[in-house]
Short mmCIF file of C-alpha atoms and ligand atoms in Angstrom, two decimals:
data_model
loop_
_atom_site.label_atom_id
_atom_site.label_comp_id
_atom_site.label_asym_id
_atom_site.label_seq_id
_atom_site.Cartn_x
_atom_site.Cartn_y
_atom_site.Cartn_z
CA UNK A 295 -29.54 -44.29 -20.17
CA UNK A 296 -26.69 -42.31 -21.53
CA UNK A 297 -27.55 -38.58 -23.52
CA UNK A 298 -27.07 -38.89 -27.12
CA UNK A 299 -24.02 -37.66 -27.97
CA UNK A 300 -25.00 -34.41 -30.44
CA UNK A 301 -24.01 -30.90 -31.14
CA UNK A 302 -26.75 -30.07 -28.39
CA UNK A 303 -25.27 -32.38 -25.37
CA UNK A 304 -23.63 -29.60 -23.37
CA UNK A 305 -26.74 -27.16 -23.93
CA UNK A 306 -28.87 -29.63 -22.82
CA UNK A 307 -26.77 -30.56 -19.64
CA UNK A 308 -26.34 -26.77 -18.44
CA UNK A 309 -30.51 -26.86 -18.92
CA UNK A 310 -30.90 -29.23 -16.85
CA UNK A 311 -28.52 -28.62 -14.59
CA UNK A 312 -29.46 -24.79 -14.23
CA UNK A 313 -32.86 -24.65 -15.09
CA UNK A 314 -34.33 -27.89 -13.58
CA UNK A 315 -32.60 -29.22 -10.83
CA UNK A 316 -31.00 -26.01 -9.42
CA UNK A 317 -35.42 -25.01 -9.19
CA UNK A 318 -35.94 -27.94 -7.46
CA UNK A 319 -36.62 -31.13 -9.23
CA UNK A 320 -34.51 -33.80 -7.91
CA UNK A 321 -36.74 -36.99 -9.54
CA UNK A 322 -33.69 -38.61 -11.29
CA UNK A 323 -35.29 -40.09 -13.95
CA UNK A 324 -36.60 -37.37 -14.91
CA UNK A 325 -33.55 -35.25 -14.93
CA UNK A 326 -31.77 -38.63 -16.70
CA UNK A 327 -34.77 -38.61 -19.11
CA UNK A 328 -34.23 -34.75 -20.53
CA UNK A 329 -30.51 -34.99 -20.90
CA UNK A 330 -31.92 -37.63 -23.28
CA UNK A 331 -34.22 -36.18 -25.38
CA UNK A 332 -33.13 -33.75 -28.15
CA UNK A 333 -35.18 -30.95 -27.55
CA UNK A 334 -33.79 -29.37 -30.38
CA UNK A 335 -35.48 -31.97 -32.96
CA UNK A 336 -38.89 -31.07 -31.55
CA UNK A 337 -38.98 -26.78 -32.35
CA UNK A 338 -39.12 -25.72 -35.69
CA UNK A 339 -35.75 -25.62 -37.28
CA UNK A 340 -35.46 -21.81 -37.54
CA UNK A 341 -35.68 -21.87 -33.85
CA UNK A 342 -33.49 -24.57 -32.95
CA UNK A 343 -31.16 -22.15 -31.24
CA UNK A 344 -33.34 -21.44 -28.67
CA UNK A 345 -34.18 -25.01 -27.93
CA UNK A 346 -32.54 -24.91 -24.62
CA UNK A 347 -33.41 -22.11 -23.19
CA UNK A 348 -35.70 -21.01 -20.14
CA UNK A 349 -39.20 -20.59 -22.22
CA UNK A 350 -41.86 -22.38 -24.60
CA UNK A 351 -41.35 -21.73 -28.20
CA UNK A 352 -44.31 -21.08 -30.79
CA UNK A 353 -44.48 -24.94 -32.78
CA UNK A 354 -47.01 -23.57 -35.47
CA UNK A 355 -51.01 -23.62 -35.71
CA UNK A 356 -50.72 -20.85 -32.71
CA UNK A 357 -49.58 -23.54 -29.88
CA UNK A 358 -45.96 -23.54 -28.13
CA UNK A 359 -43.57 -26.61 -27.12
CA UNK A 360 -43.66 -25.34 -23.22
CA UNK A 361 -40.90 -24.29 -20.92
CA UNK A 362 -38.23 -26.73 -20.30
CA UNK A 363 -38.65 -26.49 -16.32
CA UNK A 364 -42.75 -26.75 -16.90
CA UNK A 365 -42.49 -29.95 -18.56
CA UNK A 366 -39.88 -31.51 -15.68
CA UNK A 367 -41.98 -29.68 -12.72
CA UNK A 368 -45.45 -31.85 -14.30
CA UNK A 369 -44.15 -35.04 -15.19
CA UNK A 370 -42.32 -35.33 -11.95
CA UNK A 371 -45.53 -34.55 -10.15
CA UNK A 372 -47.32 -37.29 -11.75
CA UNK A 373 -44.24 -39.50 -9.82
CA UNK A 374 -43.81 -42.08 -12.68
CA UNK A 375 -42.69 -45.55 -12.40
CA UNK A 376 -40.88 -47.42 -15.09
CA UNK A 377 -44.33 -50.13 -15.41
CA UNK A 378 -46.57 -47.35 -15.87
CA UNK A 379 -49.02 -46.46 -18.42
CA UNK A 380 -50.06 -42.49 -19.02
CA UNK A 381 -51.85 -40.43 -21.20
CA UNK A 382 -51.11 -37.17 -22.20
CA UNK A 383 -53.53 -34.87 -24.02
CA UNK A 384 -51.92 -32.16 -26.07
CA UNK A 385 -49.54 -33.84 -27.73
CA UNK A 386 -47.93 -30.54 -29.29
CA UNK A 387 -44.40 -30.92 -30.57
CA UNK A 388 -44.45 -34.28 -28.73
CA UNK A 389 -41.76 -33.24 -26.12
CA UNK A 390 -43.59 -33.73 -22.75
CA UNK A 391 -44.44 -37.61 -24.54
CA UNK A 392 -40.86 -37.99 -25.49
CA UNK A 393 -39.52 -37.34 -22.33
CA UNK A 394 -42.55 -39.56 -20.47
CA UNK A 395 -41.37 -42.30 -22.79
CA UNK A 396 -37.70 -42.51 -21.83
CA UNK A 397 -38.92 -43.04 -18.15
CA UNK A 398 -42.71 -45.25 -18.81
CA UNK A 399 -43.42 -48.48 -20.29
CA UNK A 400 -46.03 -46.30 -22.75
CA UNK A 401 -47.45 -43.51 -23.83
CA UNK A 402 -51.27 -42.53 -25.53
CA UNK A 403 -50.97 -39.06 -26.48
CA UNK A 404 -53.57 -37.32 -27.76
CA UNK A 405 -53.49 -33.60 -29.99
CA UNK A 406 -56.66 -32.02 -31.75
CA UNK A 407 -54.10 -30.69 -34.63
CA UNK A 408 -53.95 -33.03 -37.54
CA UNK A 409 -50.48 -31.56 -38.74
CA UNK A 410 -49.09 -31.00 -35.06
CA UNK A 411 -49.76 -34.92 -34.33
CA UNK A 412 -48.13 -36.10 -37.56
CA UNK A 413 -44.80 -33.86 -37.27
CA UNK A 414 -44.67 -35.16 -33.70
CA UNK A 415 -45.45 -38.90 -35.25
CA UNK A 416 -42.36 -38.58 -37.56
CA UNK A 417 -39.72 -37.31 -34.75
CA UNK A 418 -40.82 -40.24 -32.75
CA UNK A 419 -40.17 -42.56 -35.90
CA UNK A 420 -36.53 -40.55 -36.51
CA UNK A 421 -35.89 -40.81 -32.77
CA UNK A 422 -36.64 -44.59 -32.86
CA UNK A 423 -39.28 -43.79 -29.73
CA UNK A 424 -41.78 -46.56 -30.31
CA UNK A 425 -43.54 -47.06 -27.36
CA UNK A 426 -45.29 -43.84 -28.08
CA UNK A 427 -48.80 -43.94 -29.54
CA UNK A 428 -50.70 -40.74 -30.50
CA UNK A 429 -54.03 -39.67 -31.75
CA UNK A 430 -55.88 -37.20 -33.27
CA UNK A 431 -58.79 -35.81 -31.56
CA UNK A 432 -60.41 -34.17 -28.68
CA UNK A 433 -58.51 -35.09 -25.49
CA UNK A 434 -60.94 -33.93 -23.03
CA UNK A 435 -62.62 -37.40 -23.33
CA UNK A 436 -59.78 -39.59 -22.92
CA UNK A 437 -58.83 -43.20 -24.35
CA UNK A 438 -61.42 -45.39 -24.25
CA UNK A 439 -60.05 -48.92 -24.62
CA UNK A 440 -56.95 -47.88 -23.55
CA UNK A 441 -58.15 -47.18 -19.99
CA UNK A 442 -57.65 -47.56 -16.86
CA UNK A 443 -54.01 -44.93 -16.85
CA UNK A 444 -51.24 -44.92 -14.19
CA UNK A 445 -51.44 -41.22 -14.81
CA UNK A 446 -52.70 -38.35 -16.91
CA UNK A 447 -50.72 -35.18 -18.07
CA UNK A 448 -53.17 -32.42 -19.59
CA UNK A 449 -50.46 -30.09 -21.61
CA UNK A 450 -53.63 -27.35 -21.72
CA UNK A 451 -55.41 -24.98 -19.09
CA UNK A 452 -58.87 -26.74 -18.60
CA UNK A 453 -62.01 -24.28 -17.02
CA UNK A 454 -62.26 -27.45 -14.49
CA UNK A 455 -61.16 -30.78 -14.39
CA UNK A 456 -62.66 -33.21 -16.91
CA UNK A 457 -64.78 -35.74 -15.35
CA UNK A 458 -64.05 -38.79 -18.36
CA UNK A 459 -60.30 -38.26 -17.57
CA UNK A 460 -61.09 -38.72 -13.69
CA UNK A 461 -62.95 -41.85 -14.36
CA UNK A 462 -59.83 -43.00 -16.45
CA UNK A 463 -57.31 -43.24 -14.13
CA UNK A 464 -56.45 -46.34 -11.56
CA UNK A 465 -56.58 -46.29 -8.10
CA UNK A 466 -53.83 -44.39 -6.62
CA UNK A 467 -53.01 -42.66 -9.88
CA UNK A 468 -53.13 -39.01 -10.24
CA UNK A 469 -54.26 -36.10 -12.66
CA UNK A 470 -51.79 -33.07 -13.20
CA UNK A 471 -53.69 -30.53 -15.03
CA UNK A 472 -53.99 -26.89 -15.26
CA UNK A 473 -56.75 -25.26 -14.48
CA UNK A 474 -58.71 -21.72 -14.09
CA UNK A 475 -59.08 -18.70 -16.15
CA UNK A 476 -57.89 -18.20 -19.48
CA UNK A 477 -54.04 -17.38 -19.47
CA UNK A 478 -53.47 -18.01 -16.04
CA UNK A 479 -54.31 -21.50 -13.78
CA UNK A 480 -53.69 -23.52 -10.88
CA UNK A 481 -51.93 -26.64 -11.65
CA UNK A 482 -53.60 -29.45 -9.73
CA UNK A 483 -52.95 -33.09 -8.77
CA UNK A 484 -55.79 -34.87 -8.83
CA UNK A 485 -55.22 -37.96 -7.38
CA UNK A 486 -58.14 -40.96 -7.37
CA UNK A 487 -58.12 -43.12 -3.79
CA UNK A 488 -59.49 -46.24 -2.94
CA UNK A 489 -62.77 -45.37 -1.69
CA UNK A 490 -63.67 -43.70 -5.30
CA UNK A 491 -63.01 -40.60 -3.99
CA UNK A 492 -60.83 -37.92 -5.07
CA UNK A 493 -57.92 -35.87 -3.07
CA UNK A 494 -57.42 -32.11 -5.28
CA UNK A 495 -53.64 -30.29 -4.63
CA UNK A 496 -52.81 -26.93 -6.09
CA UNK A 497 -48.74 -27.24 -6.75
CA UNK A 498 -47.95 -24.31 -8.48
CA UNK A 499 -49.27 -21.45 -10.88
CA UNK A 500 -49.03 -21.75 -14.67
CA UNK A 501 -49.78 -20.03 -17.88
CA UNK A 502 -51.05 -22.42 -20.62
CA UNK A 503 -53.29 -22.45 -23.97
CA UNK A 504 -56.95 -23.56 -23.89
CA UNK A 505 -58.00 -26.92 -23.63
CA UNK A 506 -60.41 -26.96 -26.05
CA UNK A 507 -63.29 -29.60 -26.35
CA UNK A 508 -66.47 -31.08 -25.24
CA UNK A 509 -65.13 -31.00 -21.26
CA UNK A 510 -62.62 -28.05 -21.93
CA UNK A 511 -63.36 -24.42 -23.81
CA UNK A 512 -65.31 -23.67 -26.29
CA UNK A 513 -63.71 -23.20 -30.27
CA UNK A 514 -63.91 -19.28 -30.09
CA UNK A 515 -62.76 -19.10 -26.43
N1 SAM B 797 -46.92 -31.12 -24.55
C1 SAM B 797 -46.61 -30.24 -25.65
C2 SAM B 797 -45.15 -30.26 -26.01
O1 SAM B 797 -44.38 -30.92 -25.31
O2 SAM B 797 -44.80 -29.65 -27.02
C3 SAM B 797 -47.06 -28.84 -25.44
C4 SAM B 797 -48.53 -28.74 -25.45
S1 SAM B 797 -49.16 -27.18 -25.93
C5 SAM B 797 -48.81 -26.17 -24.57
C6 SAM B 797 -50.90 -27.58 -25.74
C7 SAM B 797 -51.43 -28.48 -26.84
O3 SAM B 797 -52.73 -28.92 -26.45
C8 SAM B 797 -51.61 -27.77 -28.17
O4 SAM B 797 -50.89 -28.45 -29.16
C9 SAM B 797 -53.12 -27.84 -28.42
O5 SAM B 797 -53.47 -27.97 -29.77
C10 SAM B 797 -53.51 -29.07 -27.62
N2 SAM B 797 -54.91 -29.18 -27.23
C11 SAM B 797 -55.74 -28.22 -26.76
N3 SAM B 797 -56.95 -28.76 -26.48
C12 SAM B 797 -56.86 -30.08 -26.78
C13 SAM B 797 -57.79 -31.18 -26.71
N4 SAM B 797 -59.04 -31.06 -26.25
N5 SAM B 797 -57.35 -32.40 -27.09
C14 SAM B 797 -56.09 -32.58 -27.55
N6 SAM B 797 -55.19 -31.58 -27.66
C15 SAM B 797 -55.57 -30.35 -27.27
#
């Protein structure tokens, strides 16, 4: 998959270059995926400047598209193969699906904002990405019908794992989620093995919004 040839191509290849693979990431379809995507179509257009660099943005309704390196660093932990299926929860901007989708056979993303899941709806439409579906609605309690996932990327810091999206995922197929305090977690891989059981790995320290819902925080948290 060649990068779109826009205004944004050599931005986006010095980001990846020096922000991505120079940290560490070497999963090549990852790095091939976001010299793809136009990050630049998913920030709001007064910020479209900054698209590239080393930090999340704010996207509206007090949430942020997250870092560039974040975003590479999560989806390569969840070690994606082209046949698989994943779910993300906190759909956002719809970056971290976007770039899931150049690399996945499909994606179920989920986002509790009504107007942050349509804007994301309509870049996938402009972008032609159509093996993208996305919902509105509390993500803490998965996809039902949907299930059983390949993998599961939660986009918010979660007070502990939640226990539906555990039961979601296949055999062999792993969790990468943020979790502990408010404003600072863990992130975790969570991976489900053949006996039922569960194997927990803390890869790295984060700094995420709340996952809010019936298995996440409260509203007022
Ligand atoms: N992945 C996004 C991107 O690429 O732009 C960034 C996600 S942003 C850091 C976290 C998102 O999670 C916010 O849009 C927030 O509204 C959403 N969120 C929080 N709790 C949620 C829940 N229970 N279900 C679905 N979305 C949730």
């Amino acid at each position: 998959m060649s990068p779109l040839p826009d205004e944004w191509s050599e931005e986006r290849k010095k980001m990846v270059e020096l922000q991505i693979a120079a940290r560490g990431v070497k999963n090549q379809s990852v790095l091939d995926s976001m010299l793809t995507v136009p990050r630049h179509h998913f920030v709001p257009e007064k910020l479209q400047l900054y698209a590239y660099e080393d930090r999340p943005l704010p996207i509206g309704e007090g949430q942020t598209i997250s870092q560039p390196y974040i975003v590479a660093f999560m989806v390569a932990s969840l070690e994606p193969a082209s046949r698989d299926r994943i779910l993300e929860i906190g759909t956002g901007s719809g970056y971290a699906a976007a770039v899931l989708s150049r690399i996945v056979t499909m994606v179920y993303t989920i986002e509790r904002h009504e107007i942050l899941a349509g804007e994301a709806k309509s870049r996938f439409k402009d972008l032609k990405y159509d093996n993208i579906s996305v919902r509105v609605g509390d993500g803490t309690s998965g996809w039902a019908g949907e299930e059983p996932f390949d993998g599961i990327l939660v986009s918010a810091g979660a007070p502990s794992a939640p226990d539906t999206l555990l039961k979601q995922l296949k055999t062999g197929g792993s969790l990468v989620i943020p979790v502990g305090e408010l404003g600072r977690q863990k992130l975790q891989r969570i991976t489900r093995q053949k006996d039922g059981g569960y194997t927990r790995e803390n890869i790295g320290l984060v700094q995420f919004v709340p996952l809010i819902g019936k298995e996440g925080w409260g509203e007022s948290e």
